[in-house]
Amino acid sequence: MEEKPQQLMDIEMLNLAMEAFNSAATNLQTSYDALKEEARRLREEVEEKNTELSYFSNLLESVLNNTPSAILVVDETQEIAVKNSAADALLSDIGERALKDMLASSFGQGIFDYAAEGGRYYRINAGELRSEGLNGAVYVVDEITILKKFEQEKQRGIQLQMMGEMAANIAHEIRNPLGSIELFASLLERDLKNNPSAVKMTSNIVQAVRTMNGIISNTLLFTKEINAEKREFVLSDIVDEVILYLQPLLKEKDVTLLNRLDENHSVLCERGLFYQVVMNILHNAIDAVPHIGGTVEIVSEKSDISPHTLSLSIMDNGGGIPQTMRNKLFLPFQTTKTKGAGLGLSIAYKIIKAHGGDIIADSDGATYTKFTVIL
Ligand SMILES: Nc1ncnc2c1ncn2[C@@H]1O[C@H](COP(=O)(O)OP(=O)(O)OP(=O)(O)O)[C@@H](O)[C@H]1O
Ligand SMILES: [Mg+2]
């Protein structure tokens, strides 16, 4: 075999080297392109993560700043490290000293109520916070002044209810001896009829006892739930009994009583309750009339359209219902009288409503008042 000349061999070697170089260069270009692509992908991923992070960070900030609760993070030196808008408002409201005082009072973890100056109350929910670079506590603070007032009112309500029950028991017990006093004073009045000054005194006792009895009856009815057990009664029988009971008062004021009741009219009611309604309205009428020329007129009517509907009107020529009382006549404890409890009409209303009826007041505020009970 003929050997290749040296020069030819060198050229071939050079070609081979060039090929190897070209292939290495192509590989390098491919790797570089892949690396560039990877870098671009990573950059995109970082951007995506950054967008996501900023979205969540904005969301968190907006949630924090839009919650009505004040949220505060305190570091180990008791300095406030983070706070939301509600906490800013709280801080400017009560001042830094009071706020730190409030947080310190919660001693770490749990739920605590704090009474601030000016009668305001706050509820603090405290929890430990251990996070990277922060060893402290997180506090959620809410103003609970209204809630606290409700709690106090509820407590007061319970106490009042207990007092009411006790008062009702006492009132009930007072009634019996009161009945005896009234009976003995009436007997005494009869025995002493020849001694006018003694009669006057005994009649005063009877009247005072009856007034007391009226107050007790209204108080008892006020505390009690009313359920009317209705039966039919002759209306004039009940009204006559009330008139008899109020005789001392009528006599003392020399009231002219015009009794225009129809004796055929009957009323479907619970007798004792209806008696109290008539008593309260008639008592008010006697209170209202002047000492001279006082007139009270009592009228009953049956409706032509609805024959089962009965109306009982009690009209007086007193000074009328004062303007201040117009809108609250039937509310309890509303009175213009020095010795009034303001219970009479509210009880009457409660009773008549329990019977499914109504009471209407009519007055010109100067010369007359008329109460009509419709059953
Ligand atoms: N016939 C009336 N004429 C004028 N005002 C009246 C009449 N009836 C009631 N009023 C007014 O309505 C108020 C409330 O009456 P209500 O009977 O509820 O209470 P009171 O009479 O003041 O006290 P209580 O009945 O508990 O002794 C009275 O204080 C009075 O101002
Ligand atoms: Mg009254």
Tab-separated table of C-alpha atoms and ligand atoms in Angstrom:
chain	number	residue	atom	x	y	z
A	1	MET	CA	0.000	0.000	0.000
A	2	GLU	CA	1.097	3.393	-0.909
A	3	GLU	CA	1.522	5.656	2.100
A	4	LYS	CA	-0.346	9.099	2.222
A	5	PRO	CA	1.969	12.022	2.073
A	6	GLN	CA	2.399	13.792	5.445
A	7	GLN	CA	0.662	17.004	4.258
A	8	LEU	CA	-2.516	15.187	3.325
A	9	MET	CA	-2.629	13.512	6.711
A	10	ASP	CA	-2.323	16.853	8.475
A	11	ILE	CA	-5.246	18.278	6.485
A	12	GLU	CA	-7.401	15.290	7.369
A	13	MET	CA	-6.479	15.679	11.068
A	14	LEU	CA	-7.356	19.349	10.856
A	15	ASN	CA	-10.710	18.513	9.258
A	16	LEU	CA	-11.446	16.022	11.984
A	17	ALA	CA	-10.539	18.576	14.648
A	18	MET	CA	-12.766	21.185	12.973
A	19	GLU	CA	-15.675	18.744	12.913
A	20	ALA	CA	-15.174	17.963	16.581
A	21	PHE	CA	-15.027	21.661	17.352
A	22	ASN	CA	-18.161	22.372	15.340
A	23	SER	CA	-20.050	19.603	17.072
A	24	ALA	CA	-18.857	20.862	20.477
A	25	ALA	CA	-19.874	24.396	19.527
A	26	THR	CA	-23.344	23.192	18.467
A	27	ASN	CA	-23.705	21.274	21.753
A	28	LEU	CA	-22.665	24.352	23.661
A	29	GLN	CA	-25.171	26.493	21.776
A	30	THR	CA	-27.946	23.996	22.524
A	31	SER	CA	-27.014	23.879	26.218
A	32	TYR	CA	-26.820	27.649	26.317
A	33	ASP	CA	-30.232	27.937	24.694
A	34	ALA	CA	-31.652	25.419	27.190
A	35	LEU	CA	-30.085	27.353	30.039
A	36	LYS	CA	-31.474	30.634	28.696
A	37	GLU	CA	-34.913	29.025	28.428
A	38	GLU	CA	-34.636	27.696	31.986
A	39	ALA	CA	-33.591	31.138	33.227
A	40	ARG	CA	-36.574	32.737	31.473
A	41	ARG	CA	-38.934	30.127	32.954
A	42	LEU	CA	-37.510	30.699	36.416
A	43	ARG	CA	-37.820	34.469	36.030
A	44	GLU	CA	-41.462	34.039	35.002
A	45	GLU	CA	-42.097	31.740	37.958
A	46	VAL	CA	-40.543	34.278	40.340
A	47	GLU	CA	-42.667	37.036	38.831
A	48	GLU	CA	-45.762	34.863	39.179
A	49	LYS	CA	-44.895	34.092	42.816
A	50	ASN	CA	-44.240	37.784	43.453
A	51	THR	CA	-47.645	38.714	42.014
A	52	GLU	CA	-49.264	36.005	44.123
A	53	LEU	CA	-47.379	37.184	47.198
A	54	SER	CA	-48.342	40.782	46.685
A	55	TYR	CA	-51.985	39.734	46.092
A	56	PHE	CA	-52.078	37.804	49.382
A	57	SER	CA	-50.184	40.503	51.212
A	58	ASN	CA	-52.688	43.137	49.948
A	59	LEU	CA	-55.572	40.843	50.806
A	60	LEU	CA	-54.238	40.255	54.303
A	61	GLU	CA	-53.684	43.960	54.823
A	62	SER	CA	-57.134	44.802	53.550
A	63	VAL	CA	-58.721	42.089	55.746
A	64	LEU	CA	-56.797	43.372	58.758
A	65	ASN	CA	-57.711	46.978	58.100
A	66	ASN	CA	-61.340	46.279	57.373
A	67	THR	CA	-62.099	44.201	60.460
A	68	PRO	CA	-63.931	46.183	63.122
A	69	SER	CA	-61.788	44.530	65.816
A	70	ALA	CA	-58.530	46.192	66.812
A	71	ILE	CA	-55.665	43.775	66.170
A	72	LEU	CA	-52.249	44.407	67.735
A	73	VAL	CA	-49.007	42.464	67.833
A	74	VAL	CA	-46.715	43.260	70.727
A	75	ASP	CA	-43.047	42.174	70.896
A	76	GLU	CA	-41.174	40.830	73.927
A	77	THR	CA	-40.368	44.360	75.104
A	78	GLN	CA	-44.120	45.152	75.146
A	79	GLU	CA	-43.758	47.528	72.203
A	80	ILE	CA	-46.468	47.486	69.553
A	81	ALA	CA	-44.946	45.906	66.451
A	82	VAL	CA	-47.997	45.637	64.188
A	83	LYS	CA	-51.470	47.154	64.352
A	84	ASN	CA	-54.446	47.528	62.030
A	85	SER	CA	-56.619	50.597	61.341
A	86	ALA	CA	-59.110	49.735	64.089
A	87	ALA	CA	-56.182	49.574	66.516
A	88	ASP	CA	-55.066	53.033	65.306
A	89	ALA	CA	-58.555	54.356	65.990
A	90	LEU	CA	-58.584	52.718	69.419
A	91	LEU	CA	-55.175	54.190	70.180
A	92	SER	CA	-56.255	57.715	69.292
A	93	ASP	CA	-59.482	57.139	71.212
A	94	ILE	CA	-58.088	56.062	74.558
A	95	GLY	CA	-54.401	57.026	74.320
A	96	GLU	CA	-51.247	54.908	74.387
A	97	ARG	CA	-51.001	54.654	78.167
A	98	ALA	CA	-54.528	53.301	78.565
A	99	LEU	CA	-54.036	50.917	75.640
A	100	LYS	CA	-50.821	49.471	77.110
A	101	ASP	CA	-52.550	49.275	80.481
A	102	MET	CA	-55.406	47.388	78.875
A	103	LEU	CA	-53.126	44.903	77.102
A	104	ALA	CA	-51.024	44.382	80.226
A	105	SER	CA	-54.165	43.639	82.222
A	106	SER	CA	-54.836	40.580	80.077
A	107	PHE	CA	-51.627	38.845	81.264
A	108	GLY	CA	-50.901	36.791	78.184
A	109	GLN	CA	-53.553	34.369	77.036
A	110	GLY	CA	-57.324	34.158	77.244
A	111	ILE	CA	-60.359	36.429	77.102
A	112	PHE	CA	-60.559	39.406	79.443
A	113	ASP	CA	-62.913	42.350	79.935
A	114	TYR	CA	-61.438	45.750	80.663
A	115	ALA	CA	-63.311	48.731	82.114
A	116	ALA	CA	-61.876	51.912	80.610
A	117	GLU	CA	-62.478	55.487	81.692
A	118	GLY	CA	-65.823	57.068	80.806
A	119	GLY	CA	-67.816	53.888	81.382
A	120	ARG	CA	-66.478	52.113	78.297
A	121	TYR	CA	-65.795	48.385	78.252
A	122	TYR	CA	-63.474	46.333	76.031
A	123	ARG	CA	-63.113	42.606	75.529
A	124	ILE	CA	-59.521	41.453	74.862
A	125	ASN	CA	-58.695	38.144	73.275
A	126	ALA	CA	-54.977	37.520	73.859
A	127	GLY	CA	-52.767	34.800	72.426
A	128	GLU	CA	-49.067	33.983	72.369
A	129	LEU	CA	-47.254	34.692	69.116
A	130	ARG	CA	-44.044	32.853	68.181
A	131	SER	CA	-42.868	33.663	64.731
A	132	GLU	CA	-39.447	34.055	63.067
A	133	GLY	CA	-37.724	36.980	64.754
A	134	LEU	CA	-40.726	37.811	66.946
A	135	ASN	CA	-41.590	36.523	70.376
A	136	GLY	CA	-44.630	38.300	71.603
A	137	ALA	CA	-48.395	38.295	71.799
A	138	VAL	CA	-51.328	39.047	69.527
A	139	TYR	CA	-54.390	40.890	70.868
A	140	VAL	CA	-57.849	41.263	69.386
A	141	VAL	CA	-59.768	44.067	71.122
A	142	ASP	CA	-63.495	44.834	70.767
A	143	GLU	CA	-65.559	47.520	72.432
A	144	ILE	CA	-68.390	45.815	74.319
A	145	THR	CA	-69.934	48.793	76.144
A	146	ILE	CA	-73.403	48.110	74.696
A	147	LEU	CA	-73.134	44.380	75.374
A	148	LYS	CA	-72.027	45.122	78.943
A	149	LYS	CA	-74.996	47.486	79.402
A	150	PHE	CA	-77.324	44.720	78.188
A	151	GLU	CA	-75.726	42.271	80.609
A	152	GLN	CA	-76.107	44.757	83.457
A	153	GLU	CA	-79.697	45.507	82.459
A	154	LYS	CA	-80.470	41.802	82.288
A	155	GLN	CA	-79.023	41.398	85.768
A	156	ARG	CA	-81.063	44.360	86.963
A	157	GLY	CA	-84.120	42.866	85.265
A	158	ILE	CA	-83.641	39.606	87.167
A	159	GLN	CA	-83.286	41.512	90.433
A	160	LEU	CA	-86.361	43.614	89.643
A	161	GLN	CA	-88.326	40.499	88.796
A	162	MET	CA	-87.358	39.002	92.142
A	163	MET	CA	-88.334	42.257	93.854
A	164	GLY	CA	-91.626	42.210	91.945
A	165	GLU	CA	-92.378	38.680	93.090
A	166	MET	CA	-91.527	39.628	96.651
A	167	ALA	CA	-93.687	42.769	96.440
A	168	ALA	CA	-96.541	40.695	95.042
A	169	ASN	CA	-96.262	38.283	97.971
A	170	ILE	CA	-96.195	41.141	100.472
A	171	ALA	CA	-99.136	42.853	98.757
A	172	HIS	CA	-101.073	39.626	98.894
A	173	GLU	CA	-100.386	39.269	102.621
A	174	ILE	CA	-101.364	42.902	103.333
A	175	ARG	CA	-104.756	42.420	101.727
A	176	ASN	CA	-106.237	40.246	104.476
A	177	PRO	CA	-105.579	42.557	107.454
A	178	LEU	CA	-106.638	45.456	105.228
A	179	GLY	CA	-109.989	43.751	104.677
A	180	SER	CA	-110.418	43.380	108.451
A	181	ILE	CA	-109.568	47.044	109.070
A	182	GLU	CA	-112.122	48.098	106.470
A	183	LEU	CA	-114.798	45.841	107.938
A	184	PHE	CA	-114.241	47.019	111.532
A	185	ALA	CA	-114.122	50.684	110.479
A	186	SER	CA	-117.437	50.240	108.614
A	187	LEU	CA	-119.011	48.594	111.683
A	188	LEU	CA	-117.661	51.400	113.855
A	189	GLU	CA	-119.052	53.990	111.412
A	190	ARG	CA	-122.483	52.381	111.695
A	191	ASP	CA	-122.333	52.227	115.526
A	192	LEU	CA	-121.174	55.827	115.802
A	193	LYS	CA	-123.736	57.293	113.411
A	194	ASN	CA	-124.910	59.741	116.097
A	195	ASN	CA	-121.434	61.185	116.481
A	196	PRO	CA	-120.701	63.126	113.234
A	197	SER	CA	-116.995	63.758	113.936
A	198	ALA	CA	-116.416	60.074	114.755
A	199	VAL	CA	-118.324	59.078	111.578
A	200	LYS	CA	-116.075	61.387	109.554
A	201	MET	CA	-112.977	59.761	111.031
A	202	THR	CA	-114.147	56.202	110.455
A	203	SER	CA	-115.258	57.068	106.927
A	204	ASN	CA	-111.767	58.441	106.290
A	205	ILE	CA	-110.304	55.133	107.500
A	206	VAL	CA	-112.586	53.188	105.152
A	207	GLN	CA	-111.663	55.419	102.225
A	208	ALA	CA	-107.926	55.194	102.926
A	209	VAL	CA	-108.124	51.428	103.203
A	210	ARG	CA	-110.012	51.196	99.911
A	211	THR	CA	-107.438	53.388	98.148
A	212	MET	CA	-104.687	51.156	99.523
A	213	ASN	CA	-106.577	48.102	98.361
A	214	GLY	CA	-106.900	49.611	94.882
A	215	ILE	CA	-103.137	50.204	94.709
A	216	ILE	CA	-102.427	46.649	95.843
A	217	SER	CA	-104.869	45.182	93.304
A	218	ASN	CA	-103.242	47.135	90.463
A	219	THR	CA	-99.744	46.177	91.612
A	220	LEU	CA	-100.686	42.508	91.740
A	221	LEU	CA	-102.295	42.678	88.303
A	222	PHE	CA	-99.245	44.469	86.922
A	223	THR	CA	-96.898	41.656	87.916
A	224	LYS	CA	-99.287	38.913	86.814
A	225	GLU	CA	-99.930	37.560	83.354
A	226	ILE	CA	-103.614	38.071	82.614
A	227	ASN	CA	-105.713	35.313	81.097
A	228	ALA	CA	-109.388	36.185	81.098
A	229	GLU	CA	-111.799	33.372	81.860
A	230	LYS	CA	-114.987	34.875	80.493
A	231	ARG	CA	-118.545	34.332	81.701
A	232	GLU	CA	-121.699	36.366	81.243
A	233	PHE	CA	-122.605	38.931	83.917
A	234	VAL	CA	-125.151	41.733	84.252
A	235	LEU	CA	-123.122	44.867	83.542
A	236	SER	CA	-124.973	47.111	86.018
A	237	ASP	CA	-124.334	44.619	88.867
A	238	ILE	CA	-120.584	45.008	88.462
A	239	VAL	CA	-120.706	48.797	87.999
A	240	ASP	CA	-123.035	49.214	91.022
A	241	GLU	CA	-120.593	47.296	93.165
A	242	VAL	CA	-117.782	49.637	92.103
A	243	ILE	CA	-119.960	52.701	92.789
A	244	LEU	CA	-120.739	51.361	96.266
A	245	TYR	CA	-117.068	50.799	96.916
A	246	LEU	CA	-116.181	54.330	95.806
A	247	GLN	CA	-119.102	55.854	97.788
A	248	PRO	CA	-116.866	57.578	100.377
A	249	LEU	CA	-114.954	59.348	97.602
A	250	LEU	CA	-118.122	60.307	95.700
A	251	LYS	CA	-119.626	61.674	98.903
A	252	GLU	CA	-116.536	63.578	99.891
A	253	LYS	CA	-116.399	65.376	96.528
A	254	ASP	CA	-120.182	65.645	96.313
A	255	VAL	CA	-120.104	64.191	92.809
A	256	THR	CA	-123.349	63.946	90.847
A	257	LEU	CA	-123.407	60.460	89.396
A	258	LEU	CA	-125.648	59.963	86.376
A	259	ASN	CA	-126.086	56.234	86.086
A	260	ARG	CA	-127.581	55.555	82.652
A	261	LEU	CA	-126.873	51.852	82.449
A	262	ASP	CA	-129.319	49.577	80.737
A	263	GLU	CA	-130.103	46.830	83.221
A	264	ASN	CA	-130.613	44.341	80.389
A	265	HIS	CA	-127.074	44.698	79.184
A	266	SER	CA	-124.842	41.797	79.976
A	267	VAL	CA	-121.103	41.547	79.584
A	268	LEU	CA	-118.889	38.561	78.770
A	269	CYS	CA	-115.872	38.906	81.029
A	270	GLU	CA	-113.907	37.688	84.018
A	271	ARG	CA	-115.790	39.483	86.762
A	272	GLY	CA	-112.889	40.422	89.060
A	273	LEU	CA	-110.848	41.778	86.176
A	274	PHE	CA	-113.680	43.792	84.614
A	275	TYR	CA	-114.525	45.158	88.076
A	276	GLN	CA	-110.929	46.482	88.295
A	277	VAL	CA	-111.245	48.175	84.870
A	278	VAL	CA	-114.430	50.011	85.903
A	279	MET	CA	-112.837	50.835	89.262
A	280	ASN	CA	-109.723	52.388	87.672
A	281	ILE	CA	-111.630	54.467	85.111
A	282	LEU	CA	-114.297	55.648	87.555
A	283	HIS	CA	-111.660	56.448	90.187
A	284	ASN	CA	-109.832	58.632	87.634
A	285	ALA	CA	-113.100	60.391	86.742
A	286	ILE	CA	-113.790	61.186	90.417
A	287	ASP	CA	-110.202	62.433	90.803
A	288	ALA	CA	-110.657	64.665	87.764
A	289	VAL	CA	-113.943	66.431	88.598
A	290	PRO	CA	-113.976	69.718	90.515
A	291	HIS	CA	-115.052	69.880	94.191
A	292	ILE	CA	-118.130	71.850	93.239
A	293	GLY	CA	-120.365	70.758	90.382
A	294	GLY	CA	-118.540	67.531	89.593
A	295	THR	CA	-120.539	65.213	87.338
A	296	VAL	CA	-119.820	61.694	86.157
A	297	GLU	CA	-122.057	59.994	83.637
A	298	ILE	CA	-122.048	56.248	82.965
A	299	VAL	CA	-123.697	54.949	79.803
A	300	SER	CA	-123.929	51.502	78.233
A	301	GLU	CA	-124.817	50.783	74.624
A	302	LYS	CA	-125.227	47.747	72.412
A	303	SER	CA	-124.175	48.125	68.819
A	304	ASP	CA	-126.977	47.862	66.219
A	305	ILE	CA	-124.599	46.341	63.690
A	306	SER	CA	-122.998	43.851	66.034
A	307	PRO	CA	-125.405	43.059	68.915
A	308	HIS	CA	-122.700	41.177	70.842
A	309	THR	CA	-120.570	44.312	71.080
A	310	LEU	CA	-121.093	46.285	74.248
A	311	SER	CA	-119.689	49.715	74.965
A	312	LEU	CA	-119.429	51.241	78.405
A	313	SER	CA	-118.669	54.968	78.586
A	314	ILE	CA	-117.620	56.886	81.675
A	315	MET	CA	-117.606	60.633	81.116
A	316	ASP	CA	-116.594	63.358	83.550
A	317	ASN	CA	-116.628	67.161	83.501
A	318	GLY	CA	-113.089	67.516	84.878
A	319	GLY	CA	-110.253	69.488	83.336
A	320	GLY	CA	-109.577	66.921	80.582
A	321	ILE	CA	-106.528	64.814	79.848
A	322	PRO	CA	-103.358	66.943	79.993
A	323	GLN	CA	-101.524	67.327	76.677
A	324	THR	CA	-98.412	65.690	78.169
A	325	MET	CA	-100.374	62.515	78.897
A	326	ARG	CA	-102.027	62.137	75.482
A	327	ASN	CA	-99.559	59.692	73.927
A	328	LYS	CA	-98.776	57.681	77.037
A	329	LEU	CA	-102.115	57.293	78.816
A	330	PHE	CA	-101.982	53.511	78.755
A	331	LEU	CA	-98.286	53.153	79.562
A	332	PRO	CA	-97.400	52.121	83.120
A	333	PHE	CA	-95.969	54.607	85.662
A	334	GLN	CA	-97.238	57.640	83.740
A	335	THR	CA	-99.030	60.000	86.069
A	336	THR	CA	-99.711	63.686	86.676
A	337	LYS	CA	-100.930	63.077	90.229
A	338	THR	CA	-98.734	63.588	93.272
A	339	LYS	CA	-100.020	60.402	94.857
A	340	GLY	CA	-100.637	58.432	91.668
A	341	ALA	CA	-98.703	55.316	90.716
A	342	GLY	CA	-99.690	55.680	87.067
A	343	LEU	CA	-100.867	52.081	86.927
A	344	GLY	CA	-104.677	52.365	86.676
A	345	LEU	CA	-105.127	52.845	82.935
A	346	SER	CA	-102.264	50.537	81.940
A	347	ILE	CA	-103.902	47.745	83.967
A	348	ALA	CA	-107.324	48.548	82.478
A	349	TYR	CA	-105.789	48.392	78.996
A	350	LYS	CA	-103.999	45.118	79.724
A	351	ILE	CA	-107.227	43.559	81.040
A	352	ILE	CA	-109.412	44.752	78.158
A	353	LYS	CA	-106.851	43.569	75.599
A	354	ALA	CA	-106.802	40.163	77.338
A	355	HIS	CA	-110.585	40.118	76.754
A	356	GLY	CA	-110.104	40.938	73.049
A	357	GLY	CA	-111.653	44.411	73.521
A	358	ASP	CA	-110.506	48.006	73.328
A	359	ILE	CA	-110.455	51.247	75.313
A	360	ILE	CA	-110.842	54.637	73.659
A	361	ALA	CA	-110.066	57.935	75.358
A	362	ASP	CA	-111.674	61.169	74.233
A	363	SER	CA	-111.026	64.562	75.798
A	364	ASP	CA	-110.851	68.221	74.770
A	365	GLY	CA	-108.117	68.751	77.354
A	366	ALA	CA	-110.204	71.380	79.140
A	367	THR	CA	-113.806	70.524	80.013
A	368	TYR	CA	-114.449	66.799	79.683
A	369	THR	CA	-112.984	63.306	79.424
A	370	LYS	CA	-114.715	60.210	78.155
A	371	PHE	CA	-113.378	56.680	78.345
A	372	THR	CA	-115.205	54.037	76.341
A	373	VAL	CA	-114.608	50.353	76.919
A	374	ILE	CA	-115.655	48.144	74.011
A	375	LEU	CA	-116.151	44.437	74.538
B	1	LIG	N1	-110.695	61.179	83.654
B	1	LIG	C1	-109.508	61.781	83.505
B	1	LIG	N2	-109.417	63.116	83.361
B	1	LIG	C2	-108.210	63.722	83.202
B	1	LIG	N3	-107.029	63.073	83.198
B	1	LIG	C3	-107.060	61.750	83.321
B	1	LIG	C4	-108.286	61.020	83.480
B	1	LIG	N4	-107.979	59.705	83.562
B	1	LIG	C5	-106.644	59.629	83.489
B	1	LIG	N5	-106.087	60.832	83.357
B	1	LIG	C6	-104.640	61.137	83.218
B	1	LIG	O1	-103.950	59.951	82.949
B	1	LIG	C7	-102.948	59.710	83.936
B	1	LIG	C8	-102.778	58.221	84.114
B	1	LIG	O2	-103.899	57.635	84.730
B	1	LIG	P1	-103.721	56.282	85.516
B	1	LIG	O3	-105.053	55.896	86.050
B	1	LIG	O4	-103.022	55.309	84.664
B	1	LIG	O5	-102.739	56.658	86.669
B	1	LIG	P2	-103.016	57.541	87.960
B	1	LIG	O6	-104.486	57.746	88.134
B	1	LIG	O7	-102.207	58.771	87.824
B	1	LIG	O8	-102.430	56.646	89.129
B	1	LIG	P3	-103.099	55.286	89.699
B	1	LIG	O9	-104.276	54.988	88.853
B	1	LIG	O10	-102.031	54.253	89.613
B	1	LIG	O11	-103.471	55.624	91.093
B	1	LIG	C9	-103.430	60.452	85.141
B	1	LIG	O12	-102.366	60.769	86.026
B	1	LIG	C10	-104.065	61.678	84.518
B	1	LIG	O13	-103.107	62.625	84.188
B	2	MG	MG	-105.817	56.154	88.068
